[in-house]
PDB file of C-alpha atoms and ligand atoms in Angstrom:
ATOM      1  CA  MET O  14      94.379 101.156  93.679  1.00 73.00           C
ATOM      2  CA  ARG O  15      97.824 101.960  95.105  1.00 91.00           C
ATOM      3  CA  GLN O  16      98.204 103.713  98.411  1.00 94.00           C
ATOM      4  CA  PRO O  17     100.971 106.293  98.104  1.00 98.00           C
ATOM      5  CA  ILE O  18     103.593 106.527 100.826  1.00 98.00           C
ATOM      6  CA  VAL O  19     106.309 109.084 101.520  1.00 98.00           C
ATOM      7  CA  ILE O  20     109.197 107.893 103.685  1.00 98.00           C
ATOM      8  CA  ALA O  21     111.811 110.007 105.429  1.00 98.00           C
ATOM      9  CA  ASN O  22     115.346 108.617 105.422  1.00 98.00           C
ATOM     10  CA  TRP O  23     117.196 110.570 108.074  1.00 98.00           C
ATOM     11  CA  LYS O  24     120.499 108.766 107.370  1.00 98.00           C
ATOM     12  CA  MET O  25     123.051 109.616 110.118  1.00 98.00           C
ATOM     13  CA  ASN O  26     121.240 112.699 111.398  1.00 98.00           C
ATOM     14  CA  GLY O  27     119.170 113.565 114.452  1.00 98.00           C
ATOM     15  CA  SER O  28     119.451 113.853 118.209  1.00 98.00           C
ATOM     16  CA  ALA O  29     117.055 112.946 121.012  1.00 98.00           C
ATOM     17  CA  GLU O  30     115.920 116.556 121.329  1.00 98.00           C
ATOM     18  CA  ALA O  31     115.747 117.294 117.586  1.00 98.00           C
ATOM     19  CA  ASN O  32     113.738 114.099 116.998  1.00 98.00           C
ATOM     20  CA  ARG O  33     111.219 115.023 119.692  1.00 98.00           C
ATOM     21  CA  LEU O  34     110.713 118.472 118.161  1.00 98.00           C
ATOM     22  CA  TRP O  35     110.459 116.993 114.638  1.00 98.00           C
ATOM     23  CA  VAL O  36     107.718 114.570 115.681  1.00 98.00           C
ATOM     24  CA  GLU O  37     105.827 117.275 117.558  1.00 98.00           C
ATOM     25  CA  SER O  38     105.850 119.567 114.495  1.00 98.00           C
ATOM     26  CA  PHE O  39     105.014 116.832 112.006  1.00 98.00           C
ATOM     27  CA  LEU O  40     102.090 115.486 114.044  1.00 98.00           C
ATOM     28  CA  ASN O  41     100.707 119.031 114.266  1.00 98.00           C
ATOM     29  CA  LEU O  42     100.870 119.428 110.495  1.00 97.00           C
ATOM     30  CA  LYS O  43      99.959 116.057 109.059  1.00 96.00           C
ATOM     31  CA  ALA O  44      96.135 116.043 109.272  1.00 93.00           C
ATOM     32  CA  ASP O  45      95.745 117.313 105.690  1.00 92.00           C
ATOM     33  CA  LEU O  46      97.891 114.621 104.017  1.00 97.00           C
ATOM     34  CA  HIS O  47      96.651 112.112 101.439  1.00 96.00           C
ATOM     35  CA  CYS O  48      99.450 109.587 101.789  1.00 97.00           C
ATOM     36  CA  ARG O  49     100.869 107.199 104.322  1.00 98.00           C
ATOM     37  CA  THR O  50     104.109 108.299 105.971  1.00 98.00           C
ATOM     38  CA  ALA O  51     107.042 106.696 107.778  1.00 98.00           C
ATOM     39  CA  VAL O  52     110.371 107.783 109.227  1.00 98.00           C
ATOM     40  CA  CYS O  53     113.565 105.730 108.957  1.00 99.00           C
ATOM     41  CA  ALA O  54     116.000 106.751 111.682  1.00 98.00           C
ATOM     42  CA  PRO O  55     119.404 105.658 113.043  1.00 98.00           C
ATOM     43  CA  PHE O  56     119.291 102.497 115.169  1.00 98.00           C
ATOM     44  CA  VAL O  57     119.909 104.279 118.475  1.00 98.00           C
ATOM     45  CA  TYR O  58     116.807 106.460 118.056  1.00 98.00           C
ATOM     46  CA  LEU O  59     114.383 103.778 116.897  1.00 98.00           C
ATOM     47  CA  SER O  60     112.979 103.017 120.357  1.00 98.00           C
ATOM     48  CA  GLN O  61     112.506 106.729 120.941  1.00 98.00           C
ATOM     49  CA  MET O  62     110.721 107.106 117.588  1.00 98.00           C
ATOM     50  CA  VAL O  63     108.458 104.110 118.233  1.00 98.00           C
ATOM     51  CA  GLU O  64     107.525 105.679 121.568  1.00 98.00           C
ATOM     52  CA  LEU O  65     106.998 109.183 120.136  1.00 98.00           C
ATOM     53  CA  LEU O  66     104.855 107.879 117.264  1.00 98.00           C
ATOM     54  CA  LYS O  67     102.864 105.330 119.271  1.00 98.00           C
ATOM     55  CA  GLY O  68      99.128 105.562 118.502  1.00 97.00           C
ATOM     56  CA  THR O  69      99.728 107.528 115.273  1.00 98.00           C
ATOM     57  CA  ASP O  70      99.703 106.194 111.714  1.00 97.00           C
ATOM     58  CA  VAL O  71     103.303 107.275 111.058  1.00 98.00           C
ATOM     59  CA  GLY O  72     105.494 104.192 110.596  1.00 98.00           C
ATOM     60  CA  VAL O  73     108.994 103.735 111.984  1.00 98.00           C
ATOM     61  CA  GLY O  74     111.774 102.122 109.997  1.00 98.00           C
ATOM     62  CA  ALA O  75     115.441 101.216 110.287  1.00 99.00           C
ATOM     63  CA  GLU O  76     117.981 102.111 107.597  1.00 98.00           C
ATOM     64  CA  THR O  77     119.661  98.723 107.238  1.00 98.00           C
ATOM     65  CA  VAL O  78     119.812  95.354 109.020  1.00 98.00           C
ATOM     66  CA  SER O  79     122.245  92.531 109.573  1.00 98.00           C
ATOM     67  CA  VAL O  80     122.028  89.356 107.509  1.00 98.00           C
ATOM     68  CA  ALA O  81     122.960  87.402 110.645  1.00 98.00           C
ATOM     69  CA  ASP O  82     120.388  86.246 113.212  1.00 98.00           C
ATOM     70  CA  LYS O  83     122.494  86.543 116.379  1.00 98.00           C
ATOM     71  CA  GLY O  84     125.911  85.923 117.837  1.00 98.00           C
ATOM     72  CA  ALA O  85     129.448  87.201 117.450  1.00 98.00           C
ATOM     73  CA  PHE O  86     128.838  90.042 114.965  1.00 98.00           C
ATOM     74  CA  THR O  87     130.124  93.114 116.783  1.00 98.00           C
ATOM     75  CA  GLY O  88     128.135  96.227 115.954  1.00 97.00           C
ATOM     76  CA  GLU O  89     125.378  94.470 114.017  1.00 98.00           C
ATOM     77  CA  ILE O  90     121.615  94.722 114.589  1.00 98.00           C
ATOM     78  CA  SER O  91     119.339  91.809 113.679  1.00 98.00           C
ATOM     79  CA  ALA O  92     115.835  91.808 112.227  1.00 98.00           C
ATOM     80  CA  SER O  93     114.506  90.153 115.398  1.00 98.00           C
ATOM     81  CA  MET O  94     115.925  93.035 117.474  1.00 98.00           C
ATOM     82  CA  LEU O  95     114.104  95.516 115.235  1.00 98.00           C
ATOM     83  CA  LYS O  96     110.899  93.546 115.653  1.00 98.00           C
ATOM     84  CA  ASP O  97     111.457  93.406 119.411  1.00 98.00           C
ATOM     85  CA  ILE O  98     111.332  97.200 119.702  1.00 98.00           C
ATOM     86  CA  GLY O  99     108.334  97.680 117.382  1.00 98.00           C
ATOM     87  CA  VAL O 100     109.959  98.700 114.092  1.00 98.00           C
ATOM     88  CA  THR O 101     107.765  97.900 111.079  1.00 98.00           C
ATOM     89  CA  TYR O 102     109.825  99.042 108.047  1.00 98.00           C
ATOM     90  CA  CYS O 103     113.468  98.815 107.038  1.00 99.00           C
ATOM     91  CA  ILE O 104     115.372 100.221 104.076  1.00 99.00           C
ATOM     92  CA  VAL O 105     117.561  97.687 102.276  1.00 98.00           C
ATOM     93  CA  GLY O 106     120.089  98.277  99.517  1.00 98.00           C
ATOM     94  CA  HIS O 107     120.419 102.024  99.834  1.00 98.00           C
ATOM     95  CA  SER O 108     123.160 103.126  97.442  1.00 97.00           C
ATOM     96  CA  GLU O 109     125.220 104.472 100.341  1.00 97.00           C
ATOM     97  CA  ARG O 110     125.219 100.944 101.831  1.00 98.00           C
ATOM     98  CA  ARG O 111     125.991  99.362  98.475  1.00 97.00           C
ATOM     99  CA  THR O 112     128.842 101.793  97.763  1.00 95.00           C
ATOM    100  CA  ILE O 113     130.454 102.567 101.119  1.00 97.00           C
ATOM    101  CA  TRP O 114     129.874  99.175 102.802  1.00 96.00           C
ATOM    102  CA  HIS O 115     130.090  97.145  99.593  1.00 97.00           C
ATOM    103  CA  GLU O 116     126.744  95.440 100.089  1.00 97.00           C
ATOM    104  CA  SER O 117     126.103  93.098  97.175  1.00 98.00           C
ATOM    105  CA  ASP O 118     122.771  92.304  95.514  1.00 98.00           C
ATOM    106  CA  GLU O 119     122.853  88.970  97.337  1.00 98.00           C
ATOM    107  CA  ASN O 120     123.494  90.684 100.649  1.00 98.00           C
ATOM    108  CA  VAL O 121     120.574  93.051 100.124  1.00 98.00           C
ATOM    109  CA  ALA O 122     118.305  90.138  99.219  1.00 98.00           C
ATOM    110  CA  GLU O 123     119.333  88.298 102.396  1.00 98.00           C
ATOM    111  CA  GLN O 124     118.536  91.365 104.478  1.00 98.00           C
ATOM    112  CA  ALA O 125     115.065  91.542 102.929  1.00 98.00           C
ATOM    113  CA  GLU O 126     114.558  87.845 103.640  1.00 98.00           C
ATOM    114  CA  LYS O 127     115.532  88.231 107.313  1.00 98.00           C
ATOM    115  CA  LEU O 128     113.184  91.184 107.708  1.00 98.00           C
ATOM    116  CA  VAL O 129     110.201  89.486 106.139  1.00 98.00           C
ATOM    117  CA  ALA O 130     110.746  86.452 108.387  1.00 98.00           C
ATOM    118  CA  GLN O 131     110.184  88.852 111.304  1.00 98.00           C
ATOM    119  CA  GLY O 132     107.158  90.565 109.744  1.00 98.00           C
ATOM    120  CA  ILE O 133     109.084  93.760 108.922  1.00 98.00           C
ATOM    121  CA  ALA O 134     108.439  95.195 105.459  1.00 98.00           C
ATOM    122  CA  PRO O 135     111.529  96.043 103.392  1.00 98.00           C
ATOM    123  CA  VAL O 136     111.829  99.241 101.360  1.00 99.00           C
ATOM    124  CA  VAL O 137     113.975  97.900  98.534  1.00 98.00           C
ATOM    125  CA  CYS O 138     116.283 100.532  97.008  1.00 98.00           C
ATOM    126  CA  VAL O 139     117.623 100.272  93.480  1.00 98.00           C
ATOM    127  CA  GLY O 140     119.443 102.769  91.310  1.00 98.00           C
ATOM    128  CA  GLU O 141     122.192 103.290  88.760  1.00 97.00           C
ATOM    129  CA  THR O 142     125.360 105.385  88.952  1.00 95.00           C
ATOM    130  CA  LEU O 143     126.019 108.177  86.481  1.00 94.00           C
ATOM    131  CA  GLU O 144     128.571 105.986  84.730  1.00 94.00           C
ATOM    132  CA  GLU O 145     126.022 103.199  84.329  1.00 96.00           C
ATOM    133  CA  ARG O 146     123.386 105.646  83.031  1.00 94.00           C
ATOM    134  CA  GLU O 147     125.799 107.114  80.512  1.00 93.00           C
ATOM    135  CA  ALA O 148     126.705 103.610  79.351  1.00 96.00           C
ATOM    136  CA  GLY O 149     122.993 102.944  78.674  1.00 96.00           C
ATOM    137  CA  LYS O 150     122.806 100.379  81.468  1.00 98.00           C
ATOM    138  CA  THR O 151     120.158 101.938  83.727  1.00 97.00           C
ATOM    139  CA  GLU O 152     117.452  99.362  83.185  1.00 98.00           C
ATOM    140  CA  GLU O 153     119.873  96.443  83.282  1.00 98.00           C
ATOM    141  CA  VAL O 154     121.336  97.552  86.631  1.00 98.00           C
ATOM    142  CA  VAL O 155     118.054  98.469  88.294  1.00 98.00           C
ATOM    143  CA  LEU O 156     116.295  95.266  87.235  1.00 98.00           C
ATOM    144  CA  ARG O 157     119.294  93.119  88.252  1.00 98.00           C
ATOM    145  CA  GLN O 158     119.165  94.675  91.730  1.00 98.00           C
ATOM    146  CA  LEU O 159     115.405  94.185  91.935  1.00 98.00           C
ATOM    147  CA  ARG O 160     115.389  90.585  90.665  1.00 98.00           C
ATOM    148  CA  ALA O 161     118.050  89.592  93.195  1.00 98.00           C
ATOM    149  CA  VAL O 162     115.592  90.476  95.969  1.00 98.00           C
ATOM    150  CA  LEU O 163     112.598  88.953  94.152  1.00 98.00           C
ATOM    151  CA  ALA O 164     114.520  85.664  93.967  1.00 98.00           C
ATOM    152  CA  ARG O 165     114.250  85.422  97.765  1.00 98.00           C
ATOM    153  CA  VAL O 166     111.249  87.526  98.787  1.00 98.00           C
ATOM    154  CA  PRO O 167     107.841  87.753  97.081  1.00 98.00           C
ATOM    155  CA  ALA O 168     106.897  91.263  95.895  1.00 98.00           C
ATOM    156  CA  ALA O 169     103.750  91.094  98.024  1.00 98.00           C
ATOM    157  CA  GLN O 170     105.960  91.251 101.144  1.00 98.00           C
ATOM    158  CA  PHE O 171     107.743  94.472 100.150  1.00 98.00           C
ATOM    159  CA  ALA O 172     106.678  97.796 101.665  1.00 98.00           C
ATOM    160  CA  ALA O 173     107.885  99.526  98.504  1.00 98.00           C
ATOM    161  CA  VAL O 174     110.552  99.628  95.825  1.00 98.00           C
ATOM    162  CA  ALA O 175     112.499 102.903  95.857  1.00 98.00           C
ATOM    163  CA  TYR O 176     114.183 104.013  92.639  1.00 98.00           C
ATOM    164  CA  GLU O 177     117.053 106.267  93.648  1.00 97.00           C
ATOM    165  CA  PRO O 178     119.454 107.178  90.839  1.00 96.00           C
ATOM    166  CA  VAL O 179     122.815 107.466  92.608  1.00 95.00           C
ATOM    167  CA  TRP O 180     123.693 110.641  90.685  1.00 93.00           C
ATOM    168  CA  ALA O 181     120.577 112.362  92.087  1.00 93.00           C
ATOM    169  CA  ILE O 182     121.156 111.594  95.781  1.00 89.00           C
ATOM    170  CA  GLY O 183     122.152 114.646  97.780  1.00 89.00           C
ATOM    171  CA  THR O 184     123.374 116.388  94.640  1.00 90.00           C
ATOM    172  CA  GLY O 185     120.438 118.711  93.955  1.00 87.00           C
ATOM    173  CA  LYS O 186     120.123 116.997  90.539  1.00 86.00           C
ATOM    174  CA  THR O 187     116.692 115.430  90.355  1.00 86.00           C
ATOM    175  CA  ALA O 188     115.752 113.035  87.579  1.00 88.00           C
ATOM    176  CA  THR O 189     113.173 114.695  85.344  1.00 94.00           C
ATOM    177  CA  PRO O 190     109.683 113.317  85.942  1.00 96.00           C
ATOM    178  CA  GLU O 191     109.819 111.658  82.499  1.00 96.00           C
ATOM    179  CA  THR O 192     113.223 110.039  83.130  1.00 95.00           C
ATOM    180  CA  ALA O 193     112.070 108.719  86.487  1.00 97.00           C
ATOM    181  CA  GLN O 194     108.736 107.516  85.055  1.00 98.00           C
ATOM    182  CA  GLU O 195     110.556 105.520  82.376  1.00 98.00           C
ATOM    183  CA  VAL O 196     112.507 103.581  85.007  1.00 98.00           C
ATOM    184  CA  HIS O 197     109.473 103.224  87.270  1.00 98.00           C
ATOM    185  CA  ALA O 198     107.529 101.719  84.352  1.00 98.00           C
ATOM    186  CA  ALA O 199     110.339  99.208  83.779  1.00 98.00           C
ATOM    187  CA  ILE O 200     110.298  98.317  87.485  1.00 98.00           C
ATOM    188  CA  ARG O 201     106.513  97.883  87.364  1.00 98.00           C
ATOM    189  CA  ALA O 202     106.851  95.594  84.345  1.00 98.00           C
ATOM    190  CA  ALA O 203     109.465  93.448  86.124  1.00 98.00           C
ATOM    191  CA  LEU O 204     107.253  93.256  89.214  1.00 98.00           C
ATOM    192  CA  THR O 205     104.303  92.268  87.013  1.00 98.00           C
ATOM    193  CA  GLU O 206     106.308  89.377  85.594  1.00 97.00           C
ATOM    194  CA  ALA O 207     106.960  88.205  89.149  1.00 97.00           C
ATOM    195  CA  ASP O 208     103.478  88.792  90.588  1.00 98.00           C
ATOM    196  CA  ALA O 209     100.914  90.716  88.557  1.00 97.00           C
ATOM    197  CA  ALA O 210      98.538  91.343  91.462  1.00 97.00           C
ATOM    198  CA  ALA O 211     101.256  92.580  93.821  1.00 97.00           C
ATOM    199  CA  ALA O 212     102.698  94.810  91.078  1.00 98.00           C
ATOM    200  CA  GLN O 213      99.415  96.717  90.903  1.00 97.00           C
ATOM    201  CA  THR O 214      99.366  97.592  94.591  1.00 97.00           C
ATOM    202  CA  LEU O 215     103.070  97.908  95.464  1.00 98.00           C
ATOM    203  CA  PRO O 216     104.203 101.539  95.681  1.00 98.00           C
ATOM    204  CA  ILE O 217     107.286 102.445  93.640  1.00 98.00           C
ATOM    205  CA  LEU O 218     108.939 105.479  95.230  1.00 98.00           C
ATOM    206  CA  TYR O 219     111.318 107.972  93.691  1.00 97.00           C
ATOM    207  CA  GLY O 220     114.266 109.250  95.733  1.00 97.00           C
ATOM    208  CA  GLY O 221     117.050 111.701  94.949  1.00 96.00           C
ATOM    209  CA  SER O 222     116.915 115.425  95.704  1.00 95.00           C
ATOM    210  CA  VAL O 223     113.133 115.487  96.149  1.00 97.00           C
ATOM    211  CA  LYS O 224     112.063 118.749  97.744  1.00 96.00           C
ATOM    212  CA  PRO O 225     108.858 120.743  98.146  1.00 97.00           C
ATOM    213  CA  ALA O 226     109.526 122.577  94.854  1.00 97.00           C
ATOM    214  CA  ASN O 227     109.819 119.485  92.639  1.00 96.00           C
ATOM    215  CA  ALA O 228     107.768 116.817  94.464  1.00 97.00           C
ATOM    216  CA  ARG O 229     104.453 117.499  92.780  1.00 97.00           C
ATOM    217  CA  GLU O 230     105.573 117.017  89.176  1.00 97.00           C
ATOM    218  CA  LEU O 231     107.297 113.772  90.147  1.00 97.00           C
ATOM    219  CA  PHE O 232     104.317 112.426  92.083  1.00 97.00           C
ATOM    220  CA  LEU O 233     101.976 113.189  89.155  1.00 96.00           C
ATOM    221  CA  GLN O 234     103.684 110.503  87.048  1.00 97.00           C
ATOM    222  CA  PRO O 235     101.561 107.362  86.710  1.00 97.00           C
ATOM    223  CA  ASP O 236     104.130 104.969  88.215  1.00 98.00           C
ATOM    224  CA  ILE O 237     105.570 107.245  90.910  1.00 98.00           C
ATOM    225  CA  ASP O 238     103.656 106.420  94.067  1.00 98.00           C
ATOM    226  CA  GLY O 239     105.533 108.515  96.603  1.00 98.00           C
ATOM    227  CA  GLY O 240     109.089 109.249  97.641  1.00 98.00           C
ATOM    228  CA  LEU O 241     112.062 108.328  99.789  1.00 98.00           C
ATOM    229  CA  ILE O 242     113.287 111.645 101.090  1.00 98.00           C
ATOM    230  CA  GLY O 243     116.745 112.463 102.473  1.00 98.00           C
ATOM    231  CA  GLY O 244     117.789 116.084 102.997  1.00 97.00           C
ATOM    232  CA  ALA O 245     114.286 117.523 102.734  1.00 98.00           C
ATOM    233  CA  ALA O 246     113.069 115.149 105.477  1.00 98.00           C
ATOM    234  CA  LEU O 247     115.327 116.634 108.128  1.00 98.00           C
ATOM    235  CA  LYS O 248     112.921 119.504 108.768  1.00 98.00           C
ATOM    236  CA  ALA O 249     109.363 118.438 109.643  1.00 98.00           C
ATOM    237  CA  GLU O 250     107.896 121.382 107.721  1.00 98.00           C
ATOM    238  CA  ASP O 251     109.748 120.510 104.509  1.00 98.00           C
ATOM    239  CA  PHE O 252     108.900 116.822 104.827  1.00 98.00           C
ATOM    240  CA  HIS O 253     105.250 117.776 105.337  1.00 98.00           C
ATOM    241  CA  SER O 254     105.352 119.970 102.204  1.00 98.00           C
ATOM    242  CA  VAL O 255     106.769 117.076 100.175  1.00 98.00           C
ATOM    243  CA  CYS O 256     104.043 114.744 101.509  1.00 98.00           C
ATOM    244  CA  ALA O 257     101.403 117.393 100.749  1.00 97.00           C
ATOM    245  CA  ALA O 258     102.393 117.189  97.062  1.00 97.00           C
ATOM    246  CA  ILE O 259     100.466 113.899  96.917  1.00 97.00           C
ATOM    247  CA  ASP O 260      96.927 114.758  95.839  1.00 91.00           C
ATOM    248  CA  ALA O 261      93.741 113.125  97.014  1.00 86.00           C
ATOM    249  CA  ASP O 262      92.645 110.401  94.522  1.00 77.00           C
TER     250      ASP O 262
HETATM  251  P1  LIG A  11     118.335 113.277  99.171  1.00 90.14           P
HETATM  252  O1  LIG A  11     116.834 113.508  99.218  1.00 90.14           O
HETATM  253  O2  LIG A  11     119.085 114.027 100.220  1.00 90.14           O
HETATM  254  O3  LIG A  11     118.875 113.449  97.789  1.00 90.14           O
HETATM  255  O4  LIG A  11     118.543 111.732  99.543  1.00 90.14           O
HETATM  256  C1  LIG A  11     117.788 110.784  98.894  1.00 90.14           C
HETATM  257  C2  LIG A  11     118.002 109.492  99.564  1.00 90.14           C
HETATM  258  O5  LIG A  11     119.090 108.921  99.518  1.00 90.14           O
HETATM  259  C3  LIG A  11     116.889 108.925 100.328  1.00 90.14           C
HETATM  260  O6  LIG A  11     117.142 107.611 100.672  1.00 90.14           O
END
């Protein structure tokens, strides 16, 4: 019913040579996978990645996008520019963007809207901080972040929702499968309220210290339909092992 997808988020990593080697290794390995895959890379490497992955079923995504269309916005990259070079996915609302660049819920929703207008599918990230979890606010925060995007973009246009608890990102602390499932179920319920049909088919991904050793137990949960992978996506072999944790139906 839902097609699982595992997405690499390279963040600010990579080089022209390393990327070429990564793609070569991953394409050699990927024949046995039972999920869709995509790689989100820094802006400057997106054209290279589109070229390297041309004719394959591995998607290419950006890691953020401007809310502006064009003009005097030094350093920004618009959704139409991403479309122009053949990018098909884009992460929005990653916690690093929300925290370090102070992107608001409204900002994230606008990004998603700009992307969808260009036919690019947003990977919508949500997640609570440790403080918010300890204050019992996980669901409130995650659903507030999600509903802000749903107010502007129909769920059917999303590539995925990615639940990434901030305390689990790059820390080696993974949410237990049960903890993650609880939040994923709440996300599914909120999506169902918005669009019941889309909620059944939209993948909800878990992200935060996913690695080959813990991917399988996470992916076995009923509402975890894949992952958004940081550190473990930097080596093609590790990323392949995480993807291989998705079983055939
Ligand atoms: P890590 O897998 O390195 O914890 O990063 C997760 C993440 O932020 C993916 O977007």
